[in-house]
Amino acid sequence: MQTKYVFVTGGVTSSLGKGIICASLGRLLENRGLRVTIQKFDPYINVDPGTMNPYEHGEVYVTDDGAETDLDLGHYERFLGVPTSQANNVTTGRVYLEVINKERNGAYLGKTVQVVPHIIDEIKHWMLKLGETEDYDVIITEIGGTVGDIEGQPYLEAIRQLRYELGPRNTLNIHLTLVPYLEAAGELKSKPTQHSVKTLLSFGLQPDILVCRMDRPLPDDVKRKLALFCNVEQRAVIAALDAESIYEVPLLMKEQGLDTIAVERLRMVEDFGARLLDAPDMDGWVRFLRQLKEPEGTVRIALVGKYILHQDAYKSICESFILAGAANGVEVQLDQILSDDITPENVESLLGDVSGILVAPGFGERGIAGKVEAIRFARENNVPFFGICLGMQCAVIEFARNVCGWKTAHSTEFDAETSHPVIDLMVEQKAISEKGGTMRLGSYTCKIQEGSKASEIYGRKTVKERHRHRYELNNVLRYKLAESGMLFTGVNPKRDLVEIVELPDLRFFIGVQFHPEYKSTVGNPHPLFNAFVKACIAHATDTNSLEKPKGPSQKKKRHLASAKM
Ligand code: GLN
């Protein structure tokens, strides 16, 4: 069966929310019974975002197969509920790396290797790759950046060639642009979109659908103008109004028939059957949205991390809270607190009135002391605590120092000479560390100890969770920690590595070496986030701090005394 390819480009400016439009269309088509996946092509030279600073690029999203990818893949998974993989995120760096490796291995038989055809062919190969698995009916491809960017040109040429080769019934171009409102003129302006479409046309690409971001409803005359001058059907000029929540966008797109136009233009009824005539069933989504928008109360949770200045650095954690909050009938208000600022003197005033504390993942020493202090506060005051990756490692350090009495206990990531290296590289990792590449990445099995809190939360004996870290809890000291009361309730069965730690006497004190935030989806928040939010609600109820709802949107509060990298 012929796979259908939808290409989504952006114009005028970046940050218009292409990823959300792709994810929304994907979900609508999925709810019509199609098998859909979304892939992102990023025109930068980095081979993957793994080494990029979270300040510059936002969160690195990790897939089951251990790919370090763009955070848009997180939106795709959360909206579609289907896992992605390395093949879903390709960068210019990766494309060139493949071509150069082939050239070094003689694959081009001595020919001159050029952008046209070799780079373009490599891009086309990746664009078609997931389609060739026959696992999907529709592949949505998002092109990063904005039309007209120098580095984006090879991608537009690849799309042009694929449209030519696969034909109009199998390919569709969606162009997302900005239609700004000019106060002085008192109207929405179509000109930037016209220019953007002209640029697209100069690469041989005519958009089929225009999705226009705007801050107010689109009057008919502007719609007519956009359609006429951009050569697009009038009903295919879609208004993407600013929404309160990204989770409203699928419904806004459905209202305007984005999926219907895609189904028609791609001749899906002929190719996939009459069932494609039926509108997608979005009842479940509407229910979720109602829960999200009509919370019964607000619970305040602190997110302690060092990258809080970038709004997307903890994207999946923030979204996991939105999803788990909705499932529990509350709005989670996240107070993002810069870990560098926390000291024994101010911890009470910074964290004294939150109902839960999450200590975030991270790399490098900055902010560690503050994280340890936040955890001590949570443990001593029985405030629900959830530590993720570095957050779990800090919980072990805190316990070693303040409960076991090993005052200088540390992770060897931060103190190579510590007397008690409770977090350390594994012996086999030490051997390969000289060669770089020692990160434990992707999905690993975790065996859950019966009778533990983790077992109660998951309701399963084994789970698979995603990883992105180098250091591990040191098995040499593990039994000593256990003697003092720390439980190790999740373990990697193959390598006997600790995955989950718990303090059983507290209401909720769990640290996990893996990243549960990557596996929350709409309608299916991760069980650990779900349970943590429940515990925070219980704590808020006990302390009379469950607040009445403040409003539909999630408000974030940030404490920033200093702002360093
Ligand atoms: N820096 C820690 C390690 O490498 C934790 C990493 C993380 O939080 N993702 O093990």
mmCIF file of C-alpha atoms in Angstrom, residues 260-388:
data_model
loop_
_atom_site.group_PDB
_atom_site.id
_atom_site.type_symbol
_atom_site.label_atom_id
_atom_site.label_comp_id
_atom_site.label_asym_id
_atom_site.label_seq_id
_atom_site.Cartn_x
_atom_site.Cartn_y
_atom_site.Cartn_z
ATOM 1 C CA THR A 260 -10.576 16.437 6.132
ATOM 2 C CA ILE A 261 -8.660 18.422 3.530
ATOM 3 C CA ALA A 262 -5.633 16.141 4.012
ATOM 4 C CA VAL A 263 -7.820 13.049 3.592
ATOM 5 C CA GLU A 264 -9.338 14.455 0.397
ATOM 6 C CA ARG A 265 -6.173 15.772 -1.191
ATOM 7 C CA LEU A 266 -4.349 12.526 -0.511
ATOM 8 C CA ARG A 267 -7.268 10.511 -1.937
ATOM 9 C CA MET A 268 -7.403 8.413 1.204
ATOM 10 C CA VAL A 269 -10.965 7.196 0.746
ATOM 11 C CA GLU A 270 -9.950 5.585 -2.564
ATOM 12 C CA ASP A 271 -6.736 4.204 -1.135
ATOM 13 C CA PHE A 272 -7.717 3.220 2.402
ATOM 14 C CA GLY A 273 -11.485 2.783 2.207
ATOM 15 C CA ALA A 274 -14.743 4.523 3.047
ATOM 16 C CA ARG A 275 -14.015 4.500 6.787
ATOM 17 C CA LEU A 276 -11.874 7.550 6.085
ATOM 18 C CA LEU A 277 -15.055 9.501 5.421
ATOM 19 C CA ASP A 278 -15.919 9.444 9.108
ATOM 20 C CA ALA A 279 -14.776 12.357 11.222
ATOM 21 C CA PRO A 280 -12.227 11.401 13.853
ATOM 22 C CA ASP A 281 -13.660 10.427 17.213
ATOM 23 C CA MET A 282 -12.162 12.951 19.614
ATOM 24 C CA ASP A 283 -14.460 12.267 22.592
ATOM 25 C CA GLY A 284 -11.631 10.993 24.765
ATOM 26 C CA TRP A 285 -9.550 14.037 23.918
ATOM 27 C CA VAL A 286 -12.442 16.366 24.754
ATOM 28 C CA ARG A 287 -12.824 14.613 28.121
ATOM 29 C CA PHE A 288 -9.123 15.089 28.810
ATOM 30 C CA LEU A 289 -9.351 18.754 27.853
ATOM 31 C CA ARG A 290 -12.304 19.279 30.162
ATOM 32 C CA GLN A 291 -10.351 17.801 33.067
ATOM 33 C CA LEU A 292 -7.444 20.028 32.141
ATOM 34 C CA LYS A 293 -9.516 23.198 31.980
ATOM 35 C CA GLU A 294 -11.776 22.603 34.938
ATOM 36 C CA PRO A 295 -9.485 21.582 37.794
ATOM 37 C CA GLU A 296 -10.947 21.285 41.276
ATOM 38 C CA GLY A 297 -7.922 22.790 42.949
ATOM 39 C CA THR A 298 -4.360 23.909 42.527
ATOM 40 C CA VAL A 299 -1.405 22.103 44.000
ATOM 41 C CA ARG A 300 1.989 23.774 44.153
ATOM 42 C CA ILE A 301 5.044 21.719 43.376
ATOM 43 C CA ALA A 302 8.647 22.908 43.269
ATOM 44 C CA LEU A 303 10.786 21.950 40.300
ATOM 45 C CA VAL A 304 14.363 22.339 41.469
ATOM 46 C CA GLY A 305 16.866 22.522 38.631
ATOM 47 C CA LYS A 306 19.648 24.524 37.134
ATOM 48 C CA TYR A 307 18.310 25.164 33.638
ATOM 49 C CA ILE A 308 15.100 26.884 34.656
ATOM 50 C CA LEU A 309 15.878 30.015 32.652
ATOM 51 C CA HIS A 310 15.054 28.264 29.418
ATOM 52 C CA GLN A 311 11.338 27.628 29.269
ATOM 53 C CA ASP A 312 11.783 24.366 27.371
ATOM 54 C CA ALA A 313 14.705 22.865 29.294
ATOM 55 C CA TYR A 314 12.379 20.614 31.335
ATOM 56 C CA LYS A 315 9.666 20.335 28.709
ATOM 57 C CA SER A 316 8.707 16.700 29.234
ATOM 58 C CA ILE A 317 8.647 17.103 33.020
ATOM 59 C CA CYS A 318 6.352 20.137 32.747
ATOM 60 C CA GLU A 319 4.058 18.340 30.295
ATOM 61 C CA SER A 320 4.018 15.229 32.486
ATOM 62 C CA PHE A 321 2.712 17.385 35.331
ATOM 63 C CA ILE A 322 0.024 18.907 33.118
ATOM 64 C CA LEU A 323 -1.109 15.422 32.075
ATOM 65 C CA ALA A 324 -0.928 13.925 35.575
ATOM 66 C CA GLY A 325 -2.637 17.013 37.050
ATOM 67 C CA ALA A 326 -5.557 16.688 34.619
ATOM 68 C CA ALA A 327 -5.905 12.990 35.438
ATOM 69 C CA ASN A 328 -6.158 13.878 39.144
ATOM 70 C CA GLY A 329 -8.493 16.844 38.749
ATOM 71 C CA VAL A 330 -5.962 19.464 39.777
ATOM 72 C CA GLU A 331 -3.857 22.120 38.188
ATOM 73 C CA VAL A 332 -0.204 21.675 39.048
ATOM 74 C CA GLN A 333 1.428 25.010 39.596
ATOM 75 C CA LEU A 334 5.137 24.493 39.093
ATOM 76 C CA ASP A 335 7.413 26.804 41.025
ATOM 77 C CA GLN A 336 10.669 26.571 39.138
ATOM 78 C CA ILE A 337 13.466 27.147 41.577
ATOM 79 C CA LEU A 338 17.081 27.675 40.584
ATOM 80 C CA SER A 339 19.050 25.108 42.568
ATOM 81 C CA ASP A 340 22.071 27.444 42.847
ATOM 82 C CA ASP A 341 20.025 29.749 45.041
ATOM 83 C CA ILE A 342 19.062 27.215 47.707
ATOM 84 C CA THR A 343 21.018 27.353 50.957
ATOM 85 C CA PRO A 344 20.398 25.930 54.446
ATOM 86 C CA GLU A 345 19.371 29.457 55.466
ATOM 87 C CA ASN A 346 16.741 30.088 52.801
ATOM 88 C CA VAL A 347 15.479 26.575 52.031
ATOM 89 C CA GLU A 348 12.536 26.949 54.403
ATOM 90 C CA SER A 349 11.396 30.207 52.827
ATOM 91 C CA LEU A 350 11.832 28.887 49.275
ATOM 92 C CA LEU A 351 10.271 25.452 49.794
ATOM 93 C CA GLY A 352 8.264 25.833 52.986
ATOM 94 C CA ASP A 353 4.874 26.144 51.335
ATOM 95 C CA VAL A 354 5.021 23.743 48.391
ATOM 96 C CA SER A 355 3.257 20.380 48.501
ATOM 97 C CA GLY A 356 5.942 18.435 46.679
ATOM 98 C CA ILE A 357 9.520 18.750 45.483
ATOM 99 C CA LEU A 358 10.912 17.366 42.246
ATOM 100 C CA VAL A 359 14.660 17.497 41.775
ATOM 101 C CA ALA A 360 15.503 17.562 38.090
ATOM 102 C CA PRO A 361 18.037 15.739 35.940
ATOM 103 C CA GLY A 362 21.223 17.488 34.897
ATOM 104 C CA PHE A 363 24.940 17.422 34.277
ATOM 105 C CA GLY A 364 27.798 19.239 35.992
ATOM 106 C CA GLU A 365 28.409 20.477 39.493
ATOM 107 C CA ARG A 366 26.654 23.834 39.511
ATOM 108 C CA GLY A 367 23.607 23.754 41.759
ATOM 109 C CA ILE A 368 24.341 20.383 43.394
ATOM 110 C CA ALA A 369 24.599 21.751 46.943
ATOM 111 C CA GLY A 370 21.178 23.413 46.550
ATOM 112 C CA LYS A 371 19.645 20.200 45.261
ATOM 113 C CA VAL A 372 21.020 18.239 48.221
ATOM 114 C CA GLU A 373 19.664 20.884 50.571
ATOM 115 C CA ALA A 374 16.198 20.733 48.948
ATOM 116 C CA ILE A 375 16.177 16.956 49.386
ATOM 117 C CA ARG A 376 17.210 17.190 53.040
ATOM 118 C CA PHE A 377 14.331 19.578 53.572
ATOM 119 C CA ALA A 378 11.891 17.201 51.841
ATOM 120 C CA ARG A 379 13.117 14.170 53.810
ATOM 121 C CA GLU A 380 13.132 15.845 57.214
ATOM 122 C CA ASN A 381 9.708 17.430 56.711
ATOM 123 C CA ASN A 382 8.053 14.508 54.959
ATOM 124 C CA VAL A 383 7.252 16.609 51.896
ATOM 125 C CA PRO A 384 6.621 14.340 48.885
ATOM 126 C CA PHE A 385 9.877 14.027 46.943
ATOM 127 C CA PHE A 386 10.546 12.780 43.455
ATOM 128 C CA GLY A 387 14.105 12.687 42.087
ATOM 129 C CA ILE A 388 14.850 12.054 38.451
#
